CSV table of C-alpha atoms in Angstrom, one decimal:
chain,number,residue,atom,x,y,z
A,295,MET,CA,-14.9,120.8,-90.3
A,296,LEU,CA,-16.0,122.7,-87.3
A,297,ASP,CA,-14.1,125.8,-86.3
A,298,ILE,CA,-13.0,125.1,-82.7
A,299,THR,CA,-11.1,127.9,-80.9
A,300,SER,CA,-7.7,127.2,-79.3
A,301,ARG,CA,-9.1,128.0,-75.8
A,302,LEU,CA,-11.7,125.2,-76.2
A,303,ARG,CA,-9.1,122.8,-77.5
A,304,VAL,CA,-7.0,123.5,-74.4
A,305,ASP,CA,-10.0,122.7,-72.2
A,306,VAL,CA,-10.5,119.4,-74.0
A,307,ASP,CA,-6.8,118.5,-73.7
A,308,ALA,CA,-6.8,119.4,-70.0
A,309,TRP,CA,-9.8,117.1,-69.4
A,310,VAL,CA,-8.2,114.2,-71.2
A,311,ALA,CA,-4.9,114.7,-69.4
A,312,ALA,CA,-6.6,114.7,-66.0
A,313,GLN,CA,-8.4,111.4,-66.9
A,314,MET,CA,-5.0,109.9,-67.7
A,315,ASP,CA,-3.6,110.9,-64.2
A,316,MET,CA,-1.5,113.7,-65.6
A,317,GLY,CA,-1.5,117.3,-64.4
A,318,PHE,CA,-3.1,120.0,-66.4
A,319,CYS,CA,0.1,122.0,-66.9
A,320,ASP,CA,2.0,118.8,-67.9
A,321,ALA,CA,-0.5,118.3,-70.7
A,322,ILE,CA,-0.1,122.0,-71.8
A,323,GLU,CA,3.7,121.7,-71.9
A,324,ARG,CA,3.5,118.6,-74.0
A,325,LYS,CA,1.2,120.3,-76.4
A,326,ALA,CA,3.6,123.3,-76.7
A,327,CYS,CA,6.6,121.1,-77.4
A,328,ALA,CA,4.6,119.5,-80.2
A,329,GLY,CA,4.5,122.9,-82.1
A,330,LYS,CA,1.0,124.2,-81.2
A,331,THR,CA,-0.3,127.7,-81.3
A,332,ALA,CA,1.2,130.6,-79.3
A,333,ALA,CA,-2.0,130.9,-77.3
A,334,MET,CA,-1.2,127.4,-75.8
A,335,SER,CA,2.4,128.3,-75.0
A,336,ALA,CA,1.7,131.8,-73.5
A,337,GLN,CA,2.7,132.5,-69.9
A,338,HIS,CA,0.3,131.1,-67.4
A,339,LEU,CA,-0.4,131.9,-63.8
A,340,PRO,CA,1.8,130.2,-61.2
A,341,LYS,CA,1.0,126.6,-60.9
A,342,VAL,CA,0.0,125.1,-57.6
A,343,ALA,CA,0.7,121.4,-57.2
A,344,GLY,CA,0.6,121.0,-60.9
A,345,ILE,CA,-2.9,122.3,-61.3
A,346,ASP,CA,-4.0,125.4,-63.3
A,347,PRO,CA,-6.4,127.4,-61.0
A,348,THR,CA,-8.5,128.3,-64.1
A,349,PHE,CA,-9.9,124.8,-64.3
A,350,PRO,CA,-11.0,122.7,-61.4
A,351,ALA,CA,-9.3,119.3,-61.1
A,352,PRO,CA,-11.8,116.5,-61.8
A,353,ALA,CA,-12.0,113.5,-59.5
A,354,HIS,CA,-10.1,110.4,-60.5
A,355,THR,CA,-13.3,108.4,-60.2
A,356,SER,CA,-16.4,110.1,-61.3
A,357,ALA,CA,-19.7,109.2,-59.7
A,358,ALA,CA,-22.3,107.4,-61.7
A,359,ALA,CA,-24.8,109.6,-63.4
A,360,HIS,CA,-27.7,107.5,-62.2
A,361,PRO,CA,-27.8,105.1,-59.2
A,362,MET,CA,-28.1,101.4,-60.2
A,363,PRO,CA,-31.6,100.2,-59.4
A,364,GLU,CA,-31.8,97.3,-56.9
A,365,VAL,CA,-32.5,94.1,-58.8
A,366,PRO,CA,-34.8,91.8,-57.0
A,367,PRO,CA,-33.5,88.2,-56.5
A,368,PRO,CA,-34.7,85.7,-59.1
A,369,PRO,CA,-37.6,83.5,-58.1
A,370,GLY,CA,-36.6,80.6,-55.9
A,371,ALA,CA,-33.2,82.0,-54.9
A,372,VAL,CA,-34.1,81.9,-51.2
A,373,ILE,CA,-35.1,78.3,-51.5
A,374,GLN,CA,-31.9,77.5,-53.4
A,375,ASP,CA,-29.8,79.1,-50.7
A,376,ARG,CA,-31.7,77.0,-48.0
A,377,LEU,CA,-31.2,73.8,-50.0
A,378,ALA,CA,-27.5,74.6,-50.4
A,379,GLY,CA,-27.2,75.1,-46.7
A,380,TRP,CA,-29.0,71.9,-46.0
A,381,VAL,CA,-26.7,70.0,-48.4
A,382,SER,CA,-23.7,71.5,-46.8
A,383,ASP,CA,-24.9,70.5,-43.3
A,384,LEU,CA,-25.8,67.0,-44.4
A,385,THR,CA,-22.4,66.6,-46.0
A,386,THR,CA,-20.6,67.7,-42.8
A,387,LEU,CA,-22.8,65.4,-40.8
A,388,HIS,CA,-22.1,62.4,-43.1
A,389,GLU,CA,-18.3,63.0,-42.9
A,390,LEU,CA,-18.3,63.2,-39.1
A,391,THR,CA,-20.5,60.1,-38.7
A,392,GLU,CA,-18.3,58.2,-41.1
A,393,ARG,CA,-15.2,59.0,-39.1
A,394,LEU,CA,-17.0,57.9,-35.9
A,395,ALA,CA,-18.1,54.6,-37.5
A,396,ARG,CA,-14.5,53.8,-38.3
A,397,THR,CA,-13.5,53.7,-34.6
A,398,GLY,CA,-13.3,50.3,-33.0
A,399,THR,CA,-12.8,51.0,-29.3
A,400,LEU,CA,-14.7,53.0,-26.8
A,401,ASP,CA,-11.7,55.4,-26.1
A,402,GLU,CA,-11.3,56.1,-29.8
A,403,ALA,CA,-15.0,56.7,-30.2
A,404,LEU,CA,-15.1,59.1,-27.3
A,405,ASP,CA,-12.2,61.1,-28.6
A,406,GLU,CA,-13.7,61.4,-32.0
A,407,LEU,CA,-17.1,62.4,-30.5
A,408,LEU,CA,-15.4,65.2,-28.5
A,409,ASN,CA,-13.6,66.6,-31.5
A,410,ALA,CA,-16.6,66.4,-33.8
A,411,GLY,CA,-18.9,68.0,-31.2
A,412,ALA,CA,-16.5,70.8,-30.6
A,413,ALA,CA,-16.4,71.6,-34.3
A,414,LEU,CA,-20.2,71.6,-34.5
A,415,VAL,CA,-20.9,73.8,-31.5
A,416,GLY,CA,-17.8,76.0,-31.8
A,417,ALA,CA,-16.2,75.1,-28.6
A,418,ARG,CA,-12.5,74.6,-27.8
A,419,ARG,CA,-12.6,72.2,-24.8
A,420,GLY,CA,-14.9,69.5,-23.6
A,421,MET,CA,-15.4,66.3,-21.7
A,422,VAL,CA,-17.5,63.2,-22.0
A,423,VAL,CA,-18.7,61.0,-19.1
A,424,LEU,CA,-19.6,57.4,-20.0
A,425,GLU,CA,-21.5,55.5,-17.4
A,426,PRO,CA,-23.2,52.3,-18.6
A,427,PRO,CA,-26.4,51.4,-16.7
A,428,ARG,CA,-25.9,49.2,-13.7
A,429,ASP,CA,-27.3,45.7,-13.5
A,430,PRO,CA,-29.1,45.2,-10.2
A,431,ALA,CA,-28.9,41.4,-10.6
A,432,HIS,CA,-25.1,41.5,-10.3
A,433,ASP,CA,-24.7,43.5,-7.1
A,434,GLY,CA,-24.2,46.9,-8.7
A,435,VAL,CA,-21.8,45.7,-11.4
A,436,PHE,CA,-22.3,47.4,-14.7
A,437,ALA,CA,-24.5,45.4,-17.0
A,438,GLY,CA,-22.7,42.6,-18.8
A,439,ALA,CA,-19.3,43.5,-17.3
A,440,PRO,CA,-17.6,40.6,-15.5
A,441,GLY,CA,-14.7,42.8,-14.5
A,442,ALA,CA,-13.4,46.3,-14.6
A,443,ALA,CA,-13.6,46.7,-18.4
A,444,LEU,CA,-16.8,48.7,-18.3
A,445,LEU,CA,-16.3,50.9,-15.3
A,446,PRO,CA,-17.2,54.6,-15.7
A,447,ARG,CA,-14.7,56.5,-17.8
A,448,THR,CA,-14.1,60.1,-18.5
A,449,ARG,CA,-12.3,61.6,-21.5
A,450,GLY,CA,-11.3,65.2,-22.0
A,451,LEU,CA,-10.6,67.5,-24.9
A,452,GLY,CA,-8.1,70.2,-24.1
A,453,LEU,CA,-8.3,69.1,-20.4
A,454,GLY,CA,-5.5,67.3,-18.6
A,455,ARG,CA,-5.8,64.7,-15.8
A,456,ALA,CA,-5.6,67.4,-13.2
A,457,ASP,CA,-8.4,69.4,-14.8
A,458,LEU,CA,-10.6,66.4,-14.9
A,459,GLY,CA,-9.8,65.7,-11.3
A,460,HIS,CA,-10.9,69.2,-10.3
A,461,ILE,CA,-14.2,68.7,-12.2
A,462,GLU,CA,-14.8,65.5,-10.3
A,463,THR,CA,-14.7,67.3,-7.0
A,464,VAL,CA,-17.8,69.2,-7.9
A,465,PRO,CA,-21.0,67.5,-6.6
A,466,ARG,CA,-22.9,65.8,-9.4
A,467,GLU,CA,-26.1,67.5,-8.7
A,468,ALA,CA,-24.4,70.9,-9.1
A,469,THR,CA,-23.3,70.1,-12.6
A,470,ALA,CA,-25.3,70.2,-15.8
A,471,PHE,CA,-24.7,66.5,-16.6
A,472,GLY,CA,-25.5,65.2,-13.1
A,473,PRO,CA,-29.3,65.4,-13.4
A,474,LEU,CA,-29.1,63.9,-16.9
A,475,LEU,CA,-27.4,60.8,-15.5
A,476,ARG,CA,-29.8,60.4,-12.6
A,477,ASP,CA,-32.8,59.2,-14.7
A,478,ARG,CA,-31.2,56.3,-16.5
A,479,ARG,CA,-34.3,55.2,-18.6
A,480,PRO,CA,-36.4,58.3,-19.5
A,481,ALA,CA,-39.4,58.0,-21.7
A,482,ALA,CA,-37.8,60.5,-24.1
A,483,ALA,CA,-34.2,61.6,-24.7
A,484,PRO,CA,-33.4,64.5,-22.3
A,485,ALA,CA,-32.9,67.9,-23.8
A,486,PRO,CA,-29.5,69.5,-24.0
A,487,VAL,CA,-28.7,72.0,-21.2
A,488,ALA,CA,-27.2,75.4,-22.2
A,489,ARG,CA,-25.5,77.7,-19.7
A,490,PRO,CA,-24.5,80.7,-21.8
A,491,ASP,CA,-23.1,82.7,-18.8
A,492,LEU,CA,-22.0,80.3,-16.2
A,493,LEU,CA,-20.4,82.8,-13.7
A,494,ALA,CA,-23.6,84.9,-13.7
A,495,GLU,CA,-25.6,82.0,-12.2
A,496,ASP,CA,-25.9,81.1,-8.6
A,497,LEU,CA,-23.4,78.2,-8.7
A,498,HIS,CA,-22.2,75.8,-6.0
A,499,PRO,CA,-19.0,77.3,-4.4
A,500,LEU,CA,-16.9,74.4,-5.6
A,501,HIS,CA,-18.4,74.6,-9.1
A,502,ARG,CA,-17.6,78.3,-9.3
A,503,GLU,CA,-14.1,77.7,-8.0
A,504,VAL,CA,-13.4,75.1,-10.7
A,505,ALA,CA,-15.0,77.2,-13.4
A,506,VAL,CA,-12.7,80.1,-12.5
A,507,ARG,CA,-9.7,77.9,-12.3
A,508,LEU,CA,-10.3,76.4,-15.7
A,509,GLY,CA,-11.4,79.7,-17.3
A,510,CYS,CA,-14.8,78.3,-18.3
A,511,ALA,CA,-17.4,81.0,-18.9
A,512,ALA,CA,-20.2,78.9,-20.6
A,513,THR,CA,-21.1,75.3,-21.2
A,514,TRP,CA,-23.4,73.3,-23.5
A,515,THR,CA,-24.3,69.8,-22.3
A,516,CYS,CA,-25.9,67.0,-24.4
A,517,PRO,CA,-26.9,63.6,-23.1
A,518,LEU,CA,-25.9,60.3,-24.7
A,519,ALA,CA,-29.3,58.9,-25.2
A,520,THR,CA,-32.1,58.2,-27.7
A,521,ASP,CA,-35.8,57.9,-27.2
A,522,GLY,CA,-36.7,55.0,-25.0
A,523,SER,CA,-33.0,53.9,-24.4
A,524,ALA,CA,-30.9,54.1,-21.3
A,525,VAL,CA,-28.7,57.2,-20.8
A,526,LEU,CA,-25.2,56.1,-21.5
A,527,GLY,CA,-23.5,59.3,-20.4
A,528,ALA,CA,-23.2,63.0,-21.2
A,529,ALA,CA,-20.9,65.3,-23.2
A,530,VAL,CA,-20.0,68.8,-22.1
A,531,TRP,CA,-18.4,71.4,-24.2
A,532,MET,CA,-16.9,74.5,-22.6
A,533,TYR,CA,-16.5,78.1,-23.9
A,534,ASP,CA,-13.8,80.6,-22.8
A,535,GLU,CA,-16.3,83.5,-23.0
A,536,PRO,CA,-20.1,83.7,-22.5
A,537,ALA,CA,-21.6,82.0,-25.5
A,538,GLU,CA,-24.3,79.6,-26.7
A,539,PRO,CA,-24.6,77.6,-30.0
A,540,VAL,CA,-27.2,78.8,-32.4
A,541,GLU,CA,-30.2,76.8,-33.4
A,542,ARG,CA,-28.5,75.4,-36.5
A,543,GLN,CA,-25.5,74.2,-34.5
A,544,THR,CA,-27.6,72.6,-31.8
A,545,HIS,CA,-29.7,70.8,-34.4
A,546,LEU,CA,-26.6,69.3,-36.1
A,547,ALA,CA,-25.0,68.4,-32.8
A,548,GLY,CA,-28.3,66.7,-31.7
A,549,LEU,CA,-28.4,64.5,-34.8
A,550,TYR,CA,-24.7,63.6,-34.4
A,551,MET,CA,-25.1,62.7,-30.8
A,552,ARG,CA,-28.0,60.4,-31.5
A,553,TYR,CA,-25.9,58.5,-34.0
A,554,ALA,CA,-22.9,58.5,-31.6
A,555,THR,CA,-25.1,57.1,-28.8
A,556,GLU,CA,-26.1,54.1,-31.0
A,557,HIS,CA,-22.5,53.6,-32.0
A,558,LEU,CA,-21.3,53.7,-28.4
A,559,ALA,CA,-24.0,51.2,-27.4
A,560,ARG,CA,-22.7,48.8,-30.0
A,561,LEU,CA,-19.1,49.2,-28.8
A,562,LEU,CA,-20.3,48.6,-25.2
A,563,GLU,CA,-21.8,45.3,-26.2
A,564,LEU,CA,-18.6,44.4,-27.9
A,565,GLU,CA,-16.6,45.3,-24.8
A,566,ARG,CA,-18.9,43.2,-22.7
A,567,ALA,CA,-18.5,40.2,-25.0
A,568,ARG,CA,-14.7,40.7,-25.0
A,569,ALA,CA,-14.7,41.0,-21.2
A,570,THR,CA,-16.8,37.8,-20.9
A,571,VAL,CA,-14.4,35.9,-23.2
A,572,ALA,CA,-11.4,37.1,-21.3
A,573,THR,CA,-12.9,36.1,-17.9
A,574,LEU,CA,-13.8,32.7,-19.2
A,575,ALA,CA,-10.3,32.2,-20.6
A,576,ASP,CA,-8.7,33.2,-17.2
A,577,GLU,CA,-11.0,30.8,-15.3
A,578,LEU,CA,-9.8,27.9,-17.5
A,579,LEU,CA,-6.2,28.6,-16.8
A,580,PRO,CA,-4.3,28.3,-13.5
A,581,ARG,CA,-5.2,31.0,-11.0
A,582,ARG,CA,-1.7,30.9,-9.4
A,583,LEU,CA,1.6,29.3,-10.2
A,584,PRO,CA,3.1,26.6,-7.9
A,585,ARG,CA,6.1,27.1,-5.7
A,586,VAL,CA,8.7,24.5,-6.3
A,587,PRO,CA,12.2,24.7,-4.7
A,588,GLY,CA,14.9,25.5,-7.2
A,589,VAL,CA,12.8,27.3,-9.7
A,590,ALA,CA,11.0,30.7,-9.9
A,591,LEU,CA,8.0,31.1,-12.3
A,592,ALA,CA,6.3,34.1,-13.9
A,593,VAL,CA,3.6,34.2,-16.6
A,594,ARG,CA,2.0,36.8,-18.8
A,595,HIS,CA,-1.2,36.0,-20.6
A,596,ARG,CA,-3.7,38.0,-22.7
A,597,THR,CA,-6.7,36.7,-24.6
A,598,GLY,CA,-7.3,38.2,-28.1
A,599,GLU,CA,-10.3,40.2,-29.0
A,600,ARG,CA,-12.1,37.2,-30.5
A,601,GLY,CA,-11.0,34.8,-27.7
A,602,GLY,CA,-8.4,32.2,-28.8
A,603,GLY,CA,-7.3,28.9,-27.4
A,604,ASP,CA,-3.8,29.6,-26.1
A,605,PHE,CA,-3.0,28.0,-22.8
A,606,TYR,CA,-0.2,27.4,-20.3
A,607,ASP,CA,0.2,25.2,-17.2
A,608,ALA,CA,2.7,24.6,-14.4
A,609,LEU,CA,2.0,21.4,-12.5
A,610,PRO,CA,3.9,20.1,-9.4
A,611,LEU,CA,4.9,16.4,-10.0
A,612,PRO,CA,6.2,13.7,-7.6
A,613,GLU,CA,9.8,13.8,-6.3
A,614,GLY,CA,10.1,17.6,-6.6
A,615,ALA,CA,9.6,17.6,-10.4
A,616,LEU,CA,7.7,20.2,-12.3
A,617,GLY,CA,5.7,19.9,-15.5
A,618,LEU,CA,5.6,23.0,-17.8
A,619,ALA,CA,3.3,23.3,-20.8
A,620,VAL,CA,2.2,25.8,-23.4
A,621,GLY,CA,0.0,25.3,-26.4
A,622,SER,CA,-2.6,26.7,-28.7
A,623,VAL,CA,-5.9,25.2,-30.0
A,624,SER,CA,-7.0,26.1,-33.5
A,625,GLY,CA,-10.0,28.4,-33.9
A,626,SER,CA,-11.3,31.3,-31.9
A,627,GLY,CA,-14.4,32.1,-29.8
A,628,PRO,CA,-16.2,30.1,-27.1
A,629,SER,CA,-15.8,26.8,-28.9
A,630,ALA,CA,-12.0,27.2,-29.0
A,631,LEU,CA,-12.0,28.2,-25.3
A,632,ALA,CA,-14.0,25.0,-24.5
A,633,ALA,CA,-11.6,22.8,-26.5
A,634,MET,CA,-8.7,24.5,-24.8
A,635,GLY,CA,-10.1,23.7,-21.4
A,636,ARG,CA,-10.6,20.0,-22.4
A,637,LEU,CA,-7.1,19.7,-23.9
A,638,ARG,CA,-5.4,21.3,-20.9
A,639,ALA,CA,-7.3,19.1,-18.4
A,640,SER,CA,-6.3,16.0,-20.4
A,641,LEU,CA,-2.7,17.1,-20.6
A,642,ARG,CA,-2.6,17.5,-16.8
A,643,ALA,CA,-3.9,13.9,-16.4
A,644,TYR,CA,-1.4,12.4,-18.7
A,645,ALA,CA,1.4,14.5,-17.1
A,646,VAL,CA,0.6,13.0,-13.7
A,647,MET,CA,0.6,9.5,-15.1
A,648,GLU,CA,3.7,9.6,-17.4
A,649,GLY,CA,5.2,13.0,-17.1
A,650,GLU,CA,8.8,11.7,-17.1
A,651,ASP,CA,8.3,10.9,-20.8
A,652,PRO,CA,7.1,14.0,-22.6
A,653,VAL,CA,6.8,12.1,-25.9
A,654,ALA,CA,4.3,9.7,-24.3
A,655,VAL,CA,2.3,12.6,-22.9
A,656,LEU,CA,1.9,14.3,-26.3
A,657,SER,CA,1.2,10.9,-28.0
A,658,ASP,CA,-1.7,10.3,-25.7
A,659,LEU,CA,-2.9,13.8,-26.3
A,660,GLU,CA,-2.7,13.3,-30.0
A,661,LEU,CA,-4.8,10.2,-29.8
A,662,LEU,CA,-7.4,11.8,-27.7
A,663,LEU,CA,-7.7,14.8,-29.9
A,664,ARG,CA,-8.0,12.7,-33.1
A,665,LEU,CA,-10.8,10.6,-31.6
A,666,THR,CA,-12.8,13.2,-29.8
A,667,GLU,CA,-12.3,16.3,-32.0
A,668,PRO,CA,-11.2,15.2,-35.5
A,669,ALA,CA,-11.8,18.6,-37.0
A,670,ARG,CA,-9.5,20.5,-34.7
A,671,THR,CA,-5.7,20.7,-34.4
A,672,ALA,CA,-3.4,22.0,-31.7
A,673,THR,CA,0.2,22.8,-31.0
A,674,ALA,CA,1.7,21.9,-27.6
A,675,LEU,CA,5.0,21.8,-25.8
A,676,PHE,CA,5.5,19.8,-22.6
A,677,ALA,CA,8.6,20.0,-20.5
A,678,TYR,CA,9.5,17.7,-17.5
A,679,ALA,CA,11.8,19.7,-15.3
A,680,GLU,CA,13.9,18.5,-12.3
A,681,PRO,CA,15.0,21.8,-10.7
A,682,ALA,CA,17.4,20.2,-8.2
A,683,ALA,CA,19.4,18.6,-11.0
A,684,ARG,CA,18.7,21.6,-13.4
A,685,ARG,CA,17.6,19.2,-16.0
A,686,ILE,CA,14.7,19.6,-18.5
A,687,VAL,CA,13.3,17.0,-20.9
A,688,LEU,CA,10.8,18.4,-23.4
A,689,ALA,CA,8.9,17.5,-26.6
A,690,GLY,CA,7.0,19.7,-28.9
A,691,ALA,CA,4.2,19.2,-31.4
A,692,GLY,CA,4.4,22.0,-34.0
A,693,HIS,CA,5.3,24.5,-31.4
A,694,THR,CA,7.8,27.3,-31.2
A,695,PRO,CA,11.2,26.4,-29.6
A,696,PRO,CA,12.0,27.6,-26.0
A,697,LEU,CA,14.5,30.4,-25.5
A,698,VAL,CA,17.3,30.2,-23.0
A,699,ILE,CA,18.5,33.4,-21.4
A,700,GLY,CA,21.7,33.5,-19.4
A,701,GLU,CA,24.8,35.5,-18.6
A,702,ARG,CA,26.9,33.8,-21.3
A,703,ARG,CA,24.2,32.8,-23.9
A,704,THR,CA,20.9,33.7,-25.4
A,705,GLU,CA,19.8,31.0,-27.7
A,706,PHE,CA,16.8,29.0,-29.0
A,707,ALA,CA,16.7,25.4,-27.8
A,708,GLU,CA,17.0,22.9,-30.7
A,709,THR,CA,13.8,20.9,-30.8
A,710,THR,CA,12.8,18.3,-33.4
A,711,LEU,CA,10.4,19.4,-36.2
A,712,SER,CA,7.0,17.9,-35.8
A,713,ALA,CA,3.5,18.4,-37.1
A,714,PRO,CA,0.8,19.8,-34.8
A,715,LEU,CA,-1.5,17.4,-32.9
A,716,GLY,CA,-4.4,16.1,-34.9
A,717,MET,CA,-2.6,16.2,-38.3
A,718,LEU,CA,-1.0,12.8,-38.3
A,719,ALA,CA,-2.4,9.3,-37.8
A,720,CYS,CA,0.2,8.7,-35.1
A,721,TRP,CA,2.3,11.4,-33.5
A,722,GLU,CA,5.7,10.6,-32.1
A,723,ALA,CA,8.9,12.6,-32.2
A,724,PRO,CA,12.1,12.3,-30.1
A,725,SER,CA,12.5,14.5,-27.1
A,726,VAL,CA,15.4,16.8,-26.3
A,727,GLU,CA,17.2,17.5,-23.1
A,728,LEU,CA,18.3,20.9,-21.7
A,729,ALA,CA,20.7,21.6,-18.9
A,730,PRO,CA,20.2,25.3,-17.8
A,731,GLU,CA,23.0,26.9,-15.9
A,732,PRO,CA,22.4,28.5,-12.5
A,733,GLY,CA,20.6,31.8,-13.0
A,734,GLU,CA,19.4,31.0,-16.5
A,735,THR,CA,15.8,31.6,-17.5
A,736,VAL,CA,13.9,29.4,-20.0
A,737,LEU,CA,11.1,31.2,-21.9
A,738,LEU,CA,8.1,29.2,-23.2
A,739,TYR,CA,5.8,31.2,-25.4
A,740,THR,CA,3.1,30.8,-28.0
A,741,ASP,CA,3.2,32.1,-31.6
A,742,GLY,CA,0.8,34.8,-30.7
A,743,LEU,CA,3.7,36.8,-29.3
A,744,LEU,CA,5.4,36.7,-32.6
A,745,ARG,CA,2.3,37.3,-34.7
A,746,ARG,CA,1.3,40.4,-32.7
A,747,THR,CA,4.4,42.2,-33.9
A,748,GLY,CA,3.1,42.2,-37.4
A,749,ASP,CA,6.5,41.1,-38.8
A,750,ALA,CA,7.3,38.0,-40.8
A,751,MET,CA,8.0,35.0,-38.7
A,752,ASP,CA,11.8,35.0,-39.3
A,753,ARG,CA,12.0,38.7,-38.4
A,754,ALA,CA,9.8,38.1,-35.4
A,755,PHE,CA,12.1,35.4,-34.1
A,756,ALA,CA,15.1,37.7,-34.6
A,757,ARG,CA,13.2,40.4,-32.7
A,758,LEU,CA,12.5,38.1,-29.8
A,759,HIS,CA,16.1,37.0,-29.6
A,760,THR,CA,17.3,40.7,-29.6
A,761,ALA,CA,14.7,41.5,-26.9
A,762,ALA,CA,15.9,38.6,-24.7
A,763,ALA,CA,19.5,39.4,-25.2
A,764,GLY,CA,18.8,43.0,-24.1
A,765,VAL,CA,17.5,42.1,-20.7
A,766,PRO,CA,19.5,44.2,-18.1
A,767,ARG,CA,21.7,42.2,-15.8
A,768,SER,CA,19.9,43.7,-12.8
A,769,ALA,CA,16.6,42.2,-14.0
A,770,ARG,CA,17.8,38.7,-14.9
A,771,SER,CA,17.4,37.4,-11.4
A,772,ASP,CA,13.6,38.0,-11.5
A,773,PRO,CA,11.6,36.1,-14.1
A,774,SER,CA,8.8,38.7,-13.9
A,775,ALA,CA,11.2,41.4,-14.8
A,776,VAL,CA,12.5,39.3,-17.7
A,777,ALA,CA,9.0,38.6,-19.0
A,778,ASP,CA,8.1,42.3,-18.8
A,779,HIS,CA,11.2,43.5,-20.6
A,780,VAL,CA,10.7,41.0,-23.4
A,781,LEU,CA,7.0,42.1,-23.8
A,782,ARG,CA,7.9,45.8,-23.8
A,783,ALA,CA,10.5,45.2,-26.5
A,784,MET,CA,8.3,43.0,-28.6
A,785,LEU,CA,5.0,44.9,-28.1
A,786,PRO,CA,5.6,48.6,-27.4
A,787,ASP,CA,1.9,49.2,-27.3
A,788,GLY,CA,1.5,46.6,-24.6
A,789,LEU,CA,-0.8,43.6,-24.1
A,790,ASP,CA,-3.8,45.8,-23.3
A,791,ARG,CA,-4.5,46.6,-26.9
A,792,THR,CA,-8.1,45.6,-27.5
A,793,ASP,CA,-7.6,45.2,-31.2
A,794,GLY,CA,-5.0,42.4,-30.8
A,795,ALA,CA,-6.4,39.4,-32.6
A,796,GLU,CA,-3.9,36.9,-31.2
A,797,ASP,CA,-3.6,35.4,-27.8
A,798,VAL,CA,-0.3,35.8,-26.0
A,799,VAL,CA,1.3,33.5,-23.5
A,800,LEU,CA,4.8,33.9,-22.1
A,801,LEU,CA,6.0,31.6,-19.3
A,802,ALA,CA,9.4,32.2,-17.7
A,803,ALA,CA,11.2,29.7,-15.5
A,804,ARG,CA,14.4,30.8,-13.8
A,805,PHE,CA,16.6,28.0,-12.3
A,806,ASP,CA,18.7,28.6,-9.2
């Protein structure tokens, strides 16, 4: 065994004690209490902060004896990193395009485009201007649009109506998206326009004023176009401070915008088709309601996205009478619209000839439908009204019952159960007679009003009854107000929902 002096043993103990976060003197005192030699318990110099001045205090973390050599990356690590980045980018792009593909309307697609683009380029606000190309053959009307469905529209992200209104005051040529929309059919898709420091440029005075008002310091504008296609519009993303997306961001945003352009083009074609169907349906229905003494009329009609065959009619008859009709032809699309037009025209002819007998009118209509269109069915309700006598005689073929709304009652009229037209070899069912009180309103409607609620038919009928009973007293003298209240209660989202598959017809007749 080696002969180690006490002094050296104290040194070793001190080093171990320091490594265990104990003071040197604390270690000495513990050794003395354990019965060590007198040399260890002899009087020491005064302690300072628990450290014996004879021995320097070692650092808690000692430095490495030799620096670690830099290990070069393994072969292919750079390529693996790049591949991982590409996979991440492609995954992000796939998720964003999938979300965009699930949108079914232009407004939904534009909102999704703004949110996805803002995430890709690192912006907080933005706007998109959609302007389909004009068709010169239709006197400046947008291509394929028979009405106002495809007028230019602007959507904002983080911008209110007032903000968008301020932007519209800036001349188009002074904006970044104005020149992009000027050349509607370029040979190649226009390049994005970056303005990394907007206020440092020589801007139009109105443009500078709007930029300061909105706190917009930089913009990045990307056209909605592909090679060889018409420019549909442009998207602008705004930064609060001078900034510009990096090359990787612009590349991903460019790929996304190309896909978005194709998706928006498909939605535009769908909107054009829906607008054409709606216009055709409106042209096949009465352009205005007749004015007959003793009764006030109001109608609300909306064609479904696929174009159904619901119809209504109000026909003045001899001796101050009035013929009211609602109905629905089976099927959808242009063929259903054409069949609806033929059925309505035939019903008007039969009403003029024998309108006093609604059963005869529907019997003739049944025979015509069975002979000319054996593969089609229809529901119909025809009412012969005498406003002066406040008397209504009606008959229905598989149709929903009328609803009478008055001060003392809100009830469905009891009609006989009958199969729709075209389902029986010979249709005939007894008629019923109503006697509305002065001020009461009779509602005629199609089942599309009930089906659009999404409820079961029994619950939809109960919902309609509740909506009619809740018409305010101040509105019951106006059939238009009655119809609007019922529609708001039944369809909170309104009739303008483009994803509504069912036609809706609501005809209100208020008797004095």
